[in-house]
Coordinates of C-alpha atoms and ligand atoms in Angstrom, one line a residue:
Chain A
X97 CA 83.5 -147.0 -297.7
X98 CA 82.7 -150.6 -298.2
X99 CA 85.6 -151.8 -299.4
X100 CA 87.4 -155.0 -298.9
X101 CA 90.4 -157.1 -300.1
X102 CA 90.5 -158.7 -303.5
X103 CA 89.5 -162.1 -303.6
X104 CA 92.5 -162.8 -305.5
X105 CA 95.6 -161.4 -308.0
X106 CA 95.0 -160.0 -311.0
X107 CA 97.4 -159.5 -313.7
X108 CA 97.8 -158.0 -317.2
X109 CA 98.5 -160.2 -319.8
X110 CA 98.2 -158.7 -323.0
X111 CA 97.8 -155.2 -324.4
X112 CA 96.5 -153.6 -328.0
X113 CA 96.6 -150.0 -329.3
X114 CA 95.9 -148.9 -332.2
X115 CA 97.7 -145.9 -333.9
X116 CA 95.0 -142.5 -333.0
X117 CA 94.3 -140.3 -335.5
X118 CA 91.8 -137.9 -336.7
X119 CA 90.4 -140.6 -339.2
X120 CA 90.0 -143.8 -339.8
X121 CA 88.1 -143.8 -343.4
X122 CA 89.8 -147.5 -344.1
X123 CA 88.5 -149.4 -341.5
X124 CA 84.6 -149.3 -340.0
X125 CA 84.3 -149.7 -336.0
X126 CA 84.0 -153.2 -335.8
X127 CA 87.5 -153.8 -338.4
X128 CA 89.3 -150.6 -336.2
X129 CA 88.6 -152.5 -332.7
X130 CA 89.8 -155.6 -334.2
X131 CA 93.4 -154.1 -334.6
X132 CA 93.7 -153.8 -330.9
X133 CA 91.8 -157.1 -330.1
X134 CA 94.4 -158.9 -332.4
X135 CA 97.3 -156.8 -330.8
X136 CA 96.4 -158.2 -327.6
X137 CA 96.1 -161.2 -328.3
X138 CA 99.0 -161.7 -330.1
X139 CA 100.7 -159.8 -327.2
X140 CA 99.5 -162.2 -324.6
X141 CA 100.2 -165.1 -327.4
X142 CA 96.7 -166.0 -326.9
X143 CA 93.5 -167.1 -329.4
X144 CA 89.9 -166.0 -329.1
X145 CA 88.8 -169.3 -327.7
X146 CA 91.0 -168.3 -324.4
X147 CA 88.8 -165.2 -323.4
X148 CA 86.0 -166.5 -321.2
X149 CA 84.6 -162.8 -321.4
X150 CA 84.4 -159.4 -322.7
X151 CA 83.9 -155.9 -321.7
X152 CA 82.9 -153.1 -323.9
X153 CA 82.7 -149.6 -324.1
X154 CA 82.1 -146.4 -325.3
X155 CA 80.5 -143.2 -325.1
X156 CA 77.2 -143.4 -325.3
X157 CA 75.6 -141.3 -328.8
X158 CA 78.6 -140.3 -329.8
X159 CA 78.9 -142.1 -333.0
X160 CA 74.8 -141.9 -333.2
X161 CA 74.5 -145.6 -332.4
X162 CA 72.7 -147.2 -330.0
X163 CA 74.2 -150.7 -328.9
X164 CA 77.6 -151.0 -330.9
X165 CA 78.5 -153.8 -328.9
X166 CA 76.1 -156.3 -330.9
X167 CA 77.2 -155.9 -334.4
X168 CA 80.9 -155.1 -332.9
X169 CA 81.2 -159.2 -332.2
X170 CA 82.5 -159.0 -335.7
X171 CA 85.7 -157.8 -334.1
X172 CA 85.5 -157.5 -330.7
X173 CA 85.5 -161.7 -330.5
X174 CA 82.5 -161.7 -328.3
X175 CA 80.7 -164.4 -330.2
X176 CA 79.2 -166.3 -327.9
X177 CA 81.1 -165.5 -324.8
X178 CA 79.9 -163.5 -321.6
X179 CA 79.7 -160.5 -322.7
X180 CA 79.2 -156.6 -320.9
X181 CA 78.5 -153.2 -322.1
X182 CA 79.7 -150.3 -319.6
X183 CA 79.3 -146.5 -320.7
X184 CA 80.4 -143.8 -318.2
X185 CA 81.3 -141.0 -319.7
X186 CA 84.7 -140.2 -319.9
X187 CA 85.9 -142.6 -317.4
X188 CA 84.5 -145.2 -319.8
X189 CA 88.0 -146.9 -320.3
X190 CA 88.6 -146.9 -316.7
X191 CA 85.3 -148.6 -315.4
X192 CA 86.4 -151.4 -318.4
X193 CA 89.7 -151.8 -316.3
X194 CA 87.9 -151.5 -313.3
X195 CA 85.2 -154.2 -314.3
X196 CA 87.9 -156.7 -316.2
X197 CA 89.7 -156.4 -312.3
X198 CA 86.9 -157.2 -310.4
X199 CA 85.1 -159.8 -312.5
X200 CA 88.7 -161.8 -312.4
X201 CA 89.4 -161.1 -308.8
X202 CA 85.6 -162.4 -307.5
X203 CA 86.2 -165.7 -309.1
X204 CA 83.5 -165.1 -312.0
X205 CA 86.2 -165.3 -314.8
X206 CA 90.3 -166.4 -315.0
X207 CA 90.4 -164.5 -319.0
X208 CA 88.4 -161.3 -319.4
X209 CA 88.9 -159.4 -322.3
X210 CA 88.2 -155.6 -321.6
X211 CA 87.9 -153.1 -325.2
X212 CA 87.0 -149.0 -325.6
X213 CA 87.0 -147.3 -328.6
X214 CA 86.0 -144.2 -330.3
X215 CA 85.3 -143.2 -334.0
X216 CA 84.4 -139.8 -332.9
X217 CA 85.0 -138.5 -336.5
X218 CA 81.9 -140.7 -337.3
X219 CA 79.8 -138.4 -335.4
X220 CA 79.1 -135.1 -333.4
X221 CA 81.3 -135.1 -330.3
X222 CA 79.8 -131.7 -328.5
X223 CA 76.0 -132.5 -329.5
X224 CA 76.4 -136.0 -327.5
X225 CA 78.0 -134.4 -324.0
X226 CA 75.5 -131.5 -324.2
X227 CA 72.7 -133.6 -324.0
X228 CA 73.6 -134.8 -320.7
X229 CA 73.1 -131.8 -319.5
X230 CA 70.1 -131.6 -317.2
X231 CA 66.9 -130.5 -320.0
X232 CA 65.1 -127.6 -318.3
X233 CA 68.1 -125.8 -315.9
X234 CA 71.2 -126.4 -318.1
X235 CA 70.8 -127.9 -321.9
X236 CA 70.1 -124.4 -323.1
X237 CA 73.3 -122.9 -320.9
X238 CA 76.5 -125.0 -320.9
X239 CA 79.5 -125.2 -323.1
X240 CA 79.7 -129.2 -323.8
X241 CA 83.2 -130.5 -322.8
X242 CA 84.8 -126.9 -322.9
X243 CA 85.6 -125.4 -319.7
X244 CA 88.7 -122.8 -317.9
X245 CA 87.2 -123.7 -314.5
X246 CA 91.0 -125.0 -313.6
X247 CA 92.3 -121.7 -315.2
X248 CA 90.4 -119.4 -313.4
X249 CA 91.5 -121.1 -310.3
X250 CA 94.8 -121.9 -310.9
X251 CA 95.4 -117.9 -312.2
X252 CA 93.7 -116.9 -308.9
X253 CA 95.8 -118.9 -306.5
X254 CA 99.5 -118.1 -308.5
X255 CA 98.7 -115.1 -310.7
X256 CA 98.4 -115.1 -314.4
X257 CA 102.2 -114.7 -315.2
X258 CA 102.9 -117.9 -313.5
X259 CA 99.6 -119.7 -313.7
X260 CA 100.2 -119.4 -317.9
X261 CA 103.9 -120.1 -318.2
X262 CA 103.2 -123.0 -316.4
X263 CA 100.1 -124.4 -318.0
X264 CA 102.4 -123.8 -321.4
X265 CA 105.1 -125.7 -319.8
X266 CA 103.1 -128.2 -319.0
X267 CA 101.6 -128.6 -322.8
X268 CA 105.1 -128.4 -324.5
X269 CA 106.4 -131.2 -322.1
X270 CA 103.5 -133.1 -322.9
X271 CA 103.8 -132.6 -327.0
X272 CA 107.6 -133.3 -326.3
X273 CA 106.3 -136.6 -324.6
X274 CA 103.9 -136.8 -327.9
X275 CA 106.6 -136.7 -330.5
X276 CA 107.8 -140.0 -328.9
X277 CA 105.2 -142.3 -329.2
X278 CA 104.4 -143.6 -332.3
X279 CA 100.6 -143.9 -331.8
X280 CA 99.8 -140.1 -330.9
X281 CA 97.3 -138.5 -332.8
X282 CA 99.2 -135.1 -332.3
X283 CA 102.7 -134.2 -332.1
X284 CA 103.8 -130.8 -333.1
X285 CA 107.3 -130.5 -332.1
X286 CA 106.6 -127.6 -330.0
X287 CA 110.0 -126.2 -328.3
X288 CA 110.7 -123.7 -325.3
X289 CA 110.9 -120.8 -327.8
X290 CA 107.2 -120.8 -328.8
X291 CA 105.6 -120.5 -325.0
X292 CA 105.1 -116.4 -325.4
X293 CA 103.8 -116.7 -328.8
X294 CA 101.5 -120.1 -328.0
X295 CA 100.5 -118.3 -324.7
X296 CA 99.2 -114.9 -326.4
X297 CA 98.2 -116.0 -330.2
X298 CA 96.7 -120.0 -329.7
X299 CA 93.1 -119.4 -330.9
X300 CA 91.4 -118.6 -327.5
X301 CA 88.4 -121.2 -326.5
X302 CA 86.6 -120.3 -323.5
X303 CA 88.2 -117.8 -320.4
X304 CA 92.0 -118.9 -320.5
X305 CA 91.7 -122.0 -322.4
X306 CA 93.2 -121.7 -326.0
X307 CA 92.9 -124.5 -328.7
X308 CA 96.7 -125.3 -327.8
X309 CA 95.9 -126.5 -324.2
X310 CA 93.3 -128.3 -325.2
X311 CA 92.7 -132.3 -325.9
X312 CA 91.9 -133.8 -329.2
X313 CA 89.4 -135.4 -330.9
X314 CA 90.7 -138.7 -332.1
X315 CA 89.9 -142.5 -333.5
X316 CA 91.2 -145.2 -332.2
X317 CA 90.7 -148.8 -329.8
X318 CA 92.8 -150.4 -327.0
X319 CA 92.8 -153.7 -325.8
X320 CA 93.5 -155.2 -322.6
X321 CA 93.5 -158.7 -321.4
X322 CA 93.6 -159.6 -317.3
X323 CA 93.7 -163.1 -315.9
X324 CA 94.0 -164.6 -312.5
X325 CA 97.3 -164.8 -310.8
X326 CA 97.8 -168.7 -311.7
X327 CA 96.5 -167.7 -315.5
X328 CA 98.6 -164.8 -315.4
X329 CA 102.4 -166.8 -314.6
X330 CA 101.1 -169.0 -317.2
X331 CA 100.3 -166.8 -320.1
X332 CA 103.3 -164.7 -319.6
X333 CA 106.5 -164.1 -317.8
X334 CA 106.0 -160.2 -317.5
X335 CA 102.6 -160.1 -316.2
X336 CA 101.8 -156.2 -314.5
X337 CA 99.6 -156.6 -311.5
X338 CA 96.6 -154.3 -310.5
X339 CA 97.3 -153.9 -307.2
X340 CA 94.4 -152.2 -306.4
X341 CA 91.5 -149.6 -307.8
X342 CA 89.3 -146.8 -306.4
X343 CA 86.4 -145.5 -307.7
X344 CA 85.0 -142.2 -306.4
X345 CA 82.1 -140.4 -308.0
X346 CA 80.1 -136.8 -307.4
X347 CA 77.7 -136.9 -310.3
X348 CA 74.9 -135.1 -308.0
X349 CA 77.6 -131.8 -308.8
X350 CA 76.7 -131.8 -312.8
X351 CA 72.9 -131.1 -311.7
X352 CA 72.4 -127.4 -310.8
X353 CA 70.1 -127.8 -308.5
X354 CA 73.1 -129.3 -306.1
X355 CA 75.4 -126.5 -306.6
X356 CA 75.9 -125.9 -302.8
X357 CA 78.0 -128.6 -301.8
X358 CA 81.3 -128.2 -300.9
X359 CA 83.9 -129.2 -303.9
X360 CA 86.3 -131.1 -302.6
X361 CA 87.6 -132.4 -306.1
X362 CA 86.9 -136.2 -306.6
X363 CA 90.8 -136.9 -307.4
X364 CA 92.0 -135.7 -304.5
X365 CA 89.6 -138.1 -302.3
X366 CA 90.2 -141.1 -304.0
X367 CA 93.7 -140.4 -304.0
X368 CA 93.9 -139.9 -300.2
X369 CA 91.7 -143.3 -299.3
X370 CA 94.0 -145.2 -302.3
X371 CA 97.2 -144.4 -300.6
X372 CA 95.6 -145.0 -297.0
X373 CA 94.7 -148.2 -297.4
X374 CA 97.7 -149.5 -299.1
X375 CA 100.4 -147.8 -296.9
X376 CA 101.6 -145.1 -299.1
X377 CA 102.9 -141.8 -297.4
X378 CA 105.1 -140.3 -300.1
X379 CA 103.4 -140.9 -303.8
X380 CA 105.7 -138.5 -305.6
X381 CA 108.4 -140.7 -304.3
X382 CA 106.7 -144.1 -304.6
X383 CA 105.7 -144.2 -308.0
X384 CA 108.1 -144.1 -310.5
X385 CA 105.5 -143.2 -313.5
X386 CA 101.7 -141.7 -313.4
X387 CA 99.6 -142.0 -316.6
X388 CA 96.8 -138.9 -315.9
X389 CA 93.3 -138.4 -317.7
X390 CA 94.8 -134.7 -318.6
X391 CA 91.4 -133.8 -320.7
X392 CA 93.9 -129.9 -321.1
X393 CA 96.8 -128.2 -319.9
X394 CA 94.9 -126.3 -317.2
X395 CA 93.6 -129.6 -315.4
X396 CA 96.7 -131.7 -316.1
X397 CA 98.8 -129.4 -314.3
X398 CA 95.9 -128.2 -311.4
X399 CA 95.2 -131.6 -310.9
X400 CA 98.9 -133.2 -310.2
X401 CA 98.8 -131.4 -306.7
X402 CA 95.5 -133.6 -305.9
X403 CA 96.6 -137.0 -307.3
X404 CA 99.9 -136.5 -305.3
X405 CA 98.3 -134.8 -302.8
X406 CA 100.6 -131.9 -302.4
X407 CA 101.0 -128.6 -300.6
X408 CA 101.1 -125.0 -302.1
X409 CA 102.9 -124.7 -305.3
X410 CA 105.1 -127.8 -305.1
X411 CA 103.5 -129.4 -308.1
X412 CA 103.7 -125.8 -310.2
X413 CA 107.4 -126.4 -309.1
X414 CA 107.0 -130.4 -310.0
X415 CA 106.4 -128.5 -313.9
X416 CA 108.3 -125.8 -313.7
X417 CA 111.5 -128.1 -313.0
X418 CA 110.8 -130.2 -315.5
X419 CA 110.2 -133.4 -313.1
X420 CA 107.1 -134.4 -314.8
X421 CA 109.6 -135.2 -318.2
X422 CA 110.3 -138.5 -319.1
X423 CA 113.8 -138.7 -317.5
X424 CA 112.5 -136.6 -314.8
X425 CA 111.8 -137.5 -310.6
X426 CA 108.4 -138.5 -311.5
X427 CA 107.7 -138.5 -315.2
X428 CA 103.5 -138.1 -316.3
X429 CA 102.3 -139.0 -319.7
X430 CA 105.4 -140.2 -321.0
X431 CA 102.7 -141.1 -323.8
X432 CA 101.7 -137.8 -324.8
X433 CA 98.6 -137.8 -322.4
X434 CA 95.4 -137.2 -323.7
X435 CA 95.7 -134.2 -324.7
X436 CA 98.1 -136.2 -327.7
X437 CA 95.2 -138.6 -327.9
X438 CA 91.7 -138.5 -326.9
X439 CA 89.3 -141.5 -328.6
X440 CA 87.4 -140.9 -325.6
X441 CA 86.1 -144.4 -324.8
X442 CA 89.2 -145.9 -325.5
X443 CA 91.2 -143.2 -323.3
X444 CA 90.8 -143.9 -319.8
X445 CA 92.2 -147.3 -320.9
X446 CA 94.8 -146.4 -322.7
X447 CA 96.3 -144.4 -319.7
X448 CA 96.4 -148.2 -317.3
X449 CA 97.7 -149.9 -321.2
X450 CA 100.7 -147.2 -321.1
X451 CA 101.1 -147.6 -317.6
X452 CA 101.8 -151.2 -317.8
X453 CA 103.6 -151.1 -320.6
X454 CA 106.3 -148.7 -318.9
X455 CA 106.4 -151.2 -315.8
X456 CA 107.3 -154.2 -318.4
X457 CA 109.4 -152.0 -320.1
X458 CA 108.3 -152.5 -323.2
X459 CA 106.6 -149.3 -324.2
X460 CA 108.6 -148.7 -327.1
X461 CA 110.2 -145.2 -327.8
X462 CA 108.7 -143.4 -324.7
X463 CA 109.6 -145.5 -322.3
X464 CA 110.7 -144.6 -319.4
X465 CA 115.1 -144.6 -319.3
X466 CA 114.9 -146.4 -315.7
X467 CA 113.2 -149.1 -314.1
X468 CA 109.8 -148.9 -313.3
X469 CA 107.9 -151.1 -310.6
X470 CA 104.8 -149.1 -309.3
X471 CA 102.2 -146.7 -311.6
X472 CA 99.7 -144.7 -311.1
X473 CA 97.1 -144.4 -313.9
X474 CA 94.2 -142.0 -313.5
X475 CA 90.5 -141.9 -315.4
X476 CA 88.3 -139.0 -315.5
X477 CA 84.8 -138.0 -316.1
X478 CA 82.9 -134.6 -316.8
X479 CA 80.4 -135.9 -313.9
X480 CA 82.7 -135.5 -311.4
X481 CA 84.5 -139.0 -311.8
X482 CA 87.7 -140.5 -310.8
X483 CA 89.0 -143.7 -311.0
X484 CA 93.1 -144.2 -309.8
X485 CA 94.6 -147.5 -310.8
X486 CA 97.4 -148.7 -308.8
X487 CA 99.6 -151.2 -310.6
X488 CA 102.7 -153.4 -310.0
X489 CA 106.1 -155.0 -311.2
X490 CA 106.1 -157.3 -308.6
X491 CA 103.6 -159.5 -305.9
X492 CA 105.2 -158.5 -303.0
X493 CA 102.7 -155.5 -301.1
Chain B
X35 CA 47.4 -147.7 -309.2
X36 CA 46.4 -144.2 -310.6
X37 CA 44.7 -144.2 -313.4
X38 CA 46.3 -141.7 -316.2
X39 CA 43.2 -139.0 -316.5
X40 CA 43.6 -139.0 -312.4
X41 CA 47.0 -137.3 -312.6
X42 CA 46.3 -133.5 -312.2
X43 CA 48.8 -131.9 -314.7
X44 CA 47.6 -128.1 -314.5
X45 CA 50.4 -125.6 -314.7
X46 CA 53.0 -128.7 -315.2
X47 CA 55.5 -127.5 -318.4
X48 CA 56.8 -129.6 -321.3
X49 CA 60.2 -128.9 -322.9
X50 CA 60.0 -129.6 -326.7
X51 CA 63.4 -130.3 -328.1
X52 CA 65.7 -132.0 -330.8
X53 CA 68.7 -133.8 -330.6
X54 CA 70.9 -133.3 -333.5
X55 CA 73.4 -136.0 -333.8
X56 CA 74.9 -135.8 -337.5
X57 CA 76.9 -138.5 -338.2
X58 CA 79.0 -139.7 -341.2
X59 CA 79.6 -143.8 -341.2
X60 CA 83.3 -145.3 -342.5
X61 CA 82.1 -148.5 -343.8
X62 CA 85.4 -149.4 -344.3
X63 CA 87.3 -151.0 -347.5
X64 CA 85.3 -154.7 -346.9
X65 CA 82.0 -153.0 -346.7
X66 CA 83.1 -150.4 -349.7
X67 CA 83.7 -153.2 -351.9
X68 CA 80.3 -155.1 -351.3
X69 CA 79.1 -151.5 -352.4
X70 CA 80.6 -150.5 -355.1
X71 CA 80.9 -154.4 -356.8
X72 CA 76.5 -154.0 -356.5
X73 CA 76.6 -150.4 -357.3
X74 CA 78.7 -150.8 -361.1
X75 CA 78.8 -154.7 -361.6
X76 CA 75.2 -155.5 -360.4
X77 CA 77.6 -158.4 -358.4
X78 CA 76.4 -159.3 -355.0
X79 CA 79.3 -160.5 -353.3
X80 CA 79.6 -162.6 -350.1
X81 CA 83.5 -163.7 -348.0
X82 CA 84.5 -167.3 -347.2
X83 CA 86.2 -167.9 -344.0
X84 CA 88.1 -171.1 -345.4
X85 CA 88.5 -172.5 -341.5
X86 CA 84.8 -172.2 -340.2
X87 CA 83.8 -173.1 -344.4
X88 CA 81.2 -170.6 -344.3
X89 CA 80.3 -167.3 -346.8
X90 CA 79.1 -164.6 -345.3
X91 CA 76.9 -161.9 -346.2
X92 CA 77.1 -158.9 -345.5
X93 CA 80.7 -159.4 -346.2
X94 CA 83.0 -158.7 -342.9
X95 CA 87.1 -158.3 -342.3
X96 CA 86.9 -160.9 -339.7
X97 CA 84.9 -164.0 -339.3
X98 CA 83.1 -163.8 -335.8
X99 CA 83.8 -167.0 -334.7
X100 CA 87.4 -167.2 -335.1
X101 CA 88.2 -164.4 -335.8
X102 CA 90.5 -165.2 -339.1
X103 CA 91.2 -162.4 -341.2
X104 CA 88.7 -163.4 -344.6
X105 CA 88.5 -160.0 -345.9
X106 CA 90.1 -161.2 -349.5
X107 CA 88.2 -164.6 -349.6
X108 CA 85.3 -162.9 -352.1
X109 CA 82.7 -165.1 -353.3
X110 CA 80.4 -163.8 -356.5
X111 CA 77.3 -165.2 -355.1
X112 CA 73.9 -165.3 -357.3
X113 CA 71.7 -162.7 -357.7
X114 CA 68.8 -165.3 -356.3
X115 CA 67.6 -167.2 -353.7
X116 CA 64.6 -168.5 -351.5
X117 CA 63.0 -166.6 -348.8
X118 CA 63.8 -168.4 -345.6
X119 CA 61.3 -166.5 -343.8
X120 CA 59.2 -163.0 -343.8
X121 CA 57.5 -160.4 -342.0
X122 CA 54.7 -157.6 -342.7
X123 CA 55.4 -154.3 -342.0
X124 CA 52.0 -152.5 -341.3
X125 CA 52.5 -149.2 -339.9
X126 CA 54.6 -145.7 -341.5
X127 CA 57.3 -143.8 -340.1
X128 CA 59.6 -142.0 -340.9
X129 CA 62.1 -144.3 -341.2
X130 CA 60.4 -146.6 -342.9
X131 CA 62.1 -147.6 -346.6
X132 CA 58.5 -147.9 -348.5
X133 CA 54.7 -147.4 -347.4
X134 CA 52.7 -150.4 -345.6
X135 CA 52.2 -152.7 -346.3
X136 CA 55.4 -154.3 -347.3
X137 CA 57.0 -156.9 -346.9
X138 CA 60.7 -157.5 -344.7
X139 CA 62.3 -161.0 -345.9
X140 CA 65.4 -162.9 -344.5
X141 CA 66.6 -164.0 -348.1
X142 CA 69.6 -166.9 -348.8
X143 CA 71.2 -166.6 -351.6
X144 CA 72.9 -169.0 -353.7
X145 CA 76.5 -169.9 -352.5
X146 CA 75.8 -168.1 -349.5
X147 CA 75.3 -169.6 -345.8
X148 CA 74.1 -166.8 -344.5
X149 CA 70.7 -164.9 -345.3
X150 CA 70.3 -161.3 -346.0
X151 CA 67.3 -159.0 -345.1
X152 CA 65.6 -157.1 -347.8
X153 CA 62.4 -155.9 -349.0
X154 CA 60.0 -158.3 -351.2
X155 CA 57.6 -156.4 -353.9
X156 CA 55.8 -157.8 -356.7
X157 CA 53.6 -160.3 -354.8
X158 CA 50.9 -159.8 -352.6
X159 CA 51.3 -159.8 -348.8
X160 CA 48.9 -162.4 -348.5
X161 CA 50.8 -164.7 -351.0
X162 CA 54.5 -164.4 -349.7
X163 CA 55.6 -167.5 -348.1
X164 CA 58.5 -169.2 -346.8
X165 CA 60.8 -171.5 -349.7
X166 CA 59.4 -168.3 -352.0
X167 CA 62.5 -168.0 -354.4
X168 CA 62.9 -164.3 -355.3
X169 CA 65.5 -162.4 -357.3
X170 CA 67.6 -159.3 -356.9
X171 CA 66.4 -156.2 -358.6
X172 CA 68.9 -153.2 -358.3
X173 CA 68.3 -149.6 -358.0
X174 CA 68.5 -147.2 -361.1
X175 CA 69.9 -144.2 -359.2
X176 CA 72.5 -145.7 -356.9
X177 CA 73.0 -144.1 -352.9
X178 CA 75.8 -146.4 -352.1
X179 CA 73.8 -148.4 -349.4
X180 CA 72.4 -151.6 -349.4
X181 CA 69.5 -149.9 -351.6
X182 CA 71.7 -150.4 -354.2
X183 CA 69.4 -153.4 -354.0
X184 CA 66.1 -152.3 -355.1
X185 CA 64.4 -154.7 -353.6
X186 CA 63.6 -158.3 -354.3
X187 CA 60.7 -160.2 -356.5
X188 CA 59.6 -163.3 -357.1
X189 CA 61.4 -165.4 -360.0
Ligands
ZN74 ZN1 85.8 -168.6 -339.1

């Protein structure tokens, strides 16, 4: 891989969310992405005239419009600045991060203002991912974002018994994590006592996936704001640092025609070259909080063992124990996760925006109740996509 | 370079299709507003932003350049204005709001710093001309869209 060392530090200076929900009838996209552009700003104690560039994003079709980032300048503060639009599926909000990073680090910019949003009640969500499907060998065949891949492979390795309880476990810690944060879409105050009914009687989707496991569809924008290390101490005293980001990618895997390669899962691989090159042996021990693009249940738990890159069962014993809670060893989504809150360009974001918030300890009802100094936060695509963000307290790797 | 008819497309398939992409648009309680106040007062109303001392139109919550909130600074402007300039439309499709010829015209309004883009009617294609000052004529049956507004014609 060609990668080398950043040309210099990068921190996070200001971050805006605003609430998700299933609607947003008061405000049109332009007035909803303005809420989190103000947020941030007001959260870095910056102005407009600061930001030396912006980065949008979204998915592309989903609210039927083609180029949202030119009429958006009437919130997004883009108005003759530098200005990008990046659309990659569901790691959208992640490849904003990632871009934000790298056009601060190279020099190009000290201020870059990075956005995703998603009004996906404005439009059709299922009619926009199924046209990415491949027109002659898989429009007419797939199932849009709806999948038990994880399921069937999960059920396979640990039996069903197990495999369900702790998919269900894994849901009702994250709603539990839900019914803290004030900007979840949904929070149903789901308890221990419901897992036999939920697991039998949850309106069944596809295989083993039930409506219960699955993410929503939600409304919303973040904001982020990065600026050079000298920018950085001077904008703010708590700045979080991106230590460093991977991207790894297997789009080739979505086309049928390249069925036959072998599937080692993208997570895992960028999670084993992340840690390498920055020295990390243990990651359940290292990080005190991971923020995971958990699109259901079934991958949110399947998938811990490869971001942690763990053995057997020890990360059904990770849920099972109850480590993954907020006061746990290693808490994940102390925000809800996505399956609390999906506005789908907007989410890969909002997982590095909670994150960072939990390492400046500022994340409101949900944070985390001990210090926090190194994150993990986690982006993920339906093309095979992984991005793993790596971020900081302090300066001193 | 191959020319097209060179191309040998025997037994090469087509796949017809459709994408269907229904959506629903929040304009939002700025953009309702502009709406409804051309929709039931035959008002066409523009927003200040008192620091950059500009009126905008369309309306907006936030005024691009810096980004003050100006969303309750409503203007009343006139229902009037000069054509600041114009263009023919001269093919059909679907999309199209009227049959071509017809004619597309940034318009300013009075009070208003900004120009709006409408249709002209009412004078020939070959007539229209920049400095033309035309006046608002508003739809009878209303579809709460900016053809609320007719169309425009000349004073
Ligand atoms: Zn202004």
């Amino acid at each position: 891989m060609g990668h080398r060392k950043k040309n210099r530090n990068v921190g996070i200076v200001g971050i805006g969310e605003t609430k998700f929900s299933s609607h947003r009838e008061d405000v049109n996209q332009p007035e909803m992405i303005n809420e989190a552009v103000r947020d941030a700003l007001n959260d870095a104690g910056l102005s407009i005239d600061d930001v030396e560039c912006v980065v949008h994003g979204n998915m592309e079709l989903f609210e039927m419009i083609h180029q949202p980032d030119l009429w958006h300048t009437l919130g997004t503060g883009a108005y003759g600045k530098d200005a990008y639009r990046l659309t990659t599926g569901g790691t959208t909000g992640g490849t904003l991060v990632a871009a934000a990073d790298n056009l601060v680090a190279s020099g190009m910019y000290d201020v870059v203002l990075a956005i995703g949003f998603e009004k996906l009640q404005e439009g059709h969500t299922t009619g926009g991912i199924t046209n990415m499907a491949d027109p002659l060998w898989a429009r007419k065949l797939q199932s849009g974002a709806l999948t038990d891949s994880a399921a069937v492979k999960v059920i396979a390795e640990f039996g069903e018994e197990r495999a369900k309880r702790a998919a269900m476990t894994y849901r009702i810690i994250m709603d539990k994590h839900a019914c803290l944060n004030p900007n979840s879409h949904r929070a149903f105050g789901l308890d221990w006592d419901q897992m036999d009914d939920l697991i039998k009687n949850s309106p069944p989707l596809i295989g083993n996936l039930r409506l219960i496991h699955m993410c929503s569809q939600s409304d919303g924008a973040c904001a982020m704001i990065f600026a050079s290390e000298e920018k950085a101490k001077s904008i703010t005293d708590k700045p979080v640092w991106v230590r460093d980001h991977i991207c790894i990618h297997r789009e080739e895997t979505l086309n049928l025609c390249n069925n036959y390669y072998p599937n080692q899962t993208t997570h895992k691989f960028a999670a084993e070259k992340l840690y390498e090159r920055n020295g990390i042996t243990d990651p359940v021990e290292y990080f005190d909080v991971f923020e995971m693009y958990d699109p259901s249940a079934w991958w949110g738990m399947d998938w811990i063992r490869d971001f942690f890159l763990l053995k057997d069962d020890e990360h059904i014993k990770l849920i099972e124990n109850k480590d993954i809670m907020i006061d746990g060893k290693i808490p994940i989504n102390p925000s809800g996760g996505v399956i609390a809150a999906n506005p789908i360009g907007a989410t890969a974001m909002v997982r590095v925006a909670e994150a960072a918030k939990q390492i400046r300890g500022n994340a409101g009802p949900h944070q985390i109740p001990r210090q926090v100094n190194h994150a993990l936060a986690s982006s993920f695509g339906g093309t095979m996509w992984t991005i793993l963000f790596m971020l900081e307290k302090e300066l001193n790797w | 370079m191959k020319k097209e008819k060179d191309f040998d497309i025997n037994n090469c398939y087509t796949i017809s299709g459709k994408l269907a992409l229904p959506y629903t648009y929040f304009a939002g309680r700025t953009g309702s507003t502009f709406i409804t106040h051309i929709r039931d007062n035959k008002k066409i109303m523009g927003v200040r932003c008192n620091h950059c001392n500009k009126v905008f139109i369309p309306p907006r919550q936030t005024c691009e350049k810096c980004l003050s909130m100006i969303s309750d600074n409503w203007v009343e402007l006139e229902n009037q204005g000069e054509i600041l300039n114009y263009t023919v439309v001269r093919y059909d499709d679907n999309h199209l709001p009227r049959k071509a010829p017809f004619i597309l015209a940034m318009i300013k309004l009075g009070k208003a710093d900004t120009p709006v883009i409408h249709i002209v009617e009412g004078i020939s294609i070959n007539d229209v001309k920049e400095g033309l000052k035309v006046k608002a004529v508003f739809a009878e049956k209303t579809t709460n869209t900016i053809l609320d507004i007719d169309h425009f014609e000349p004073v």
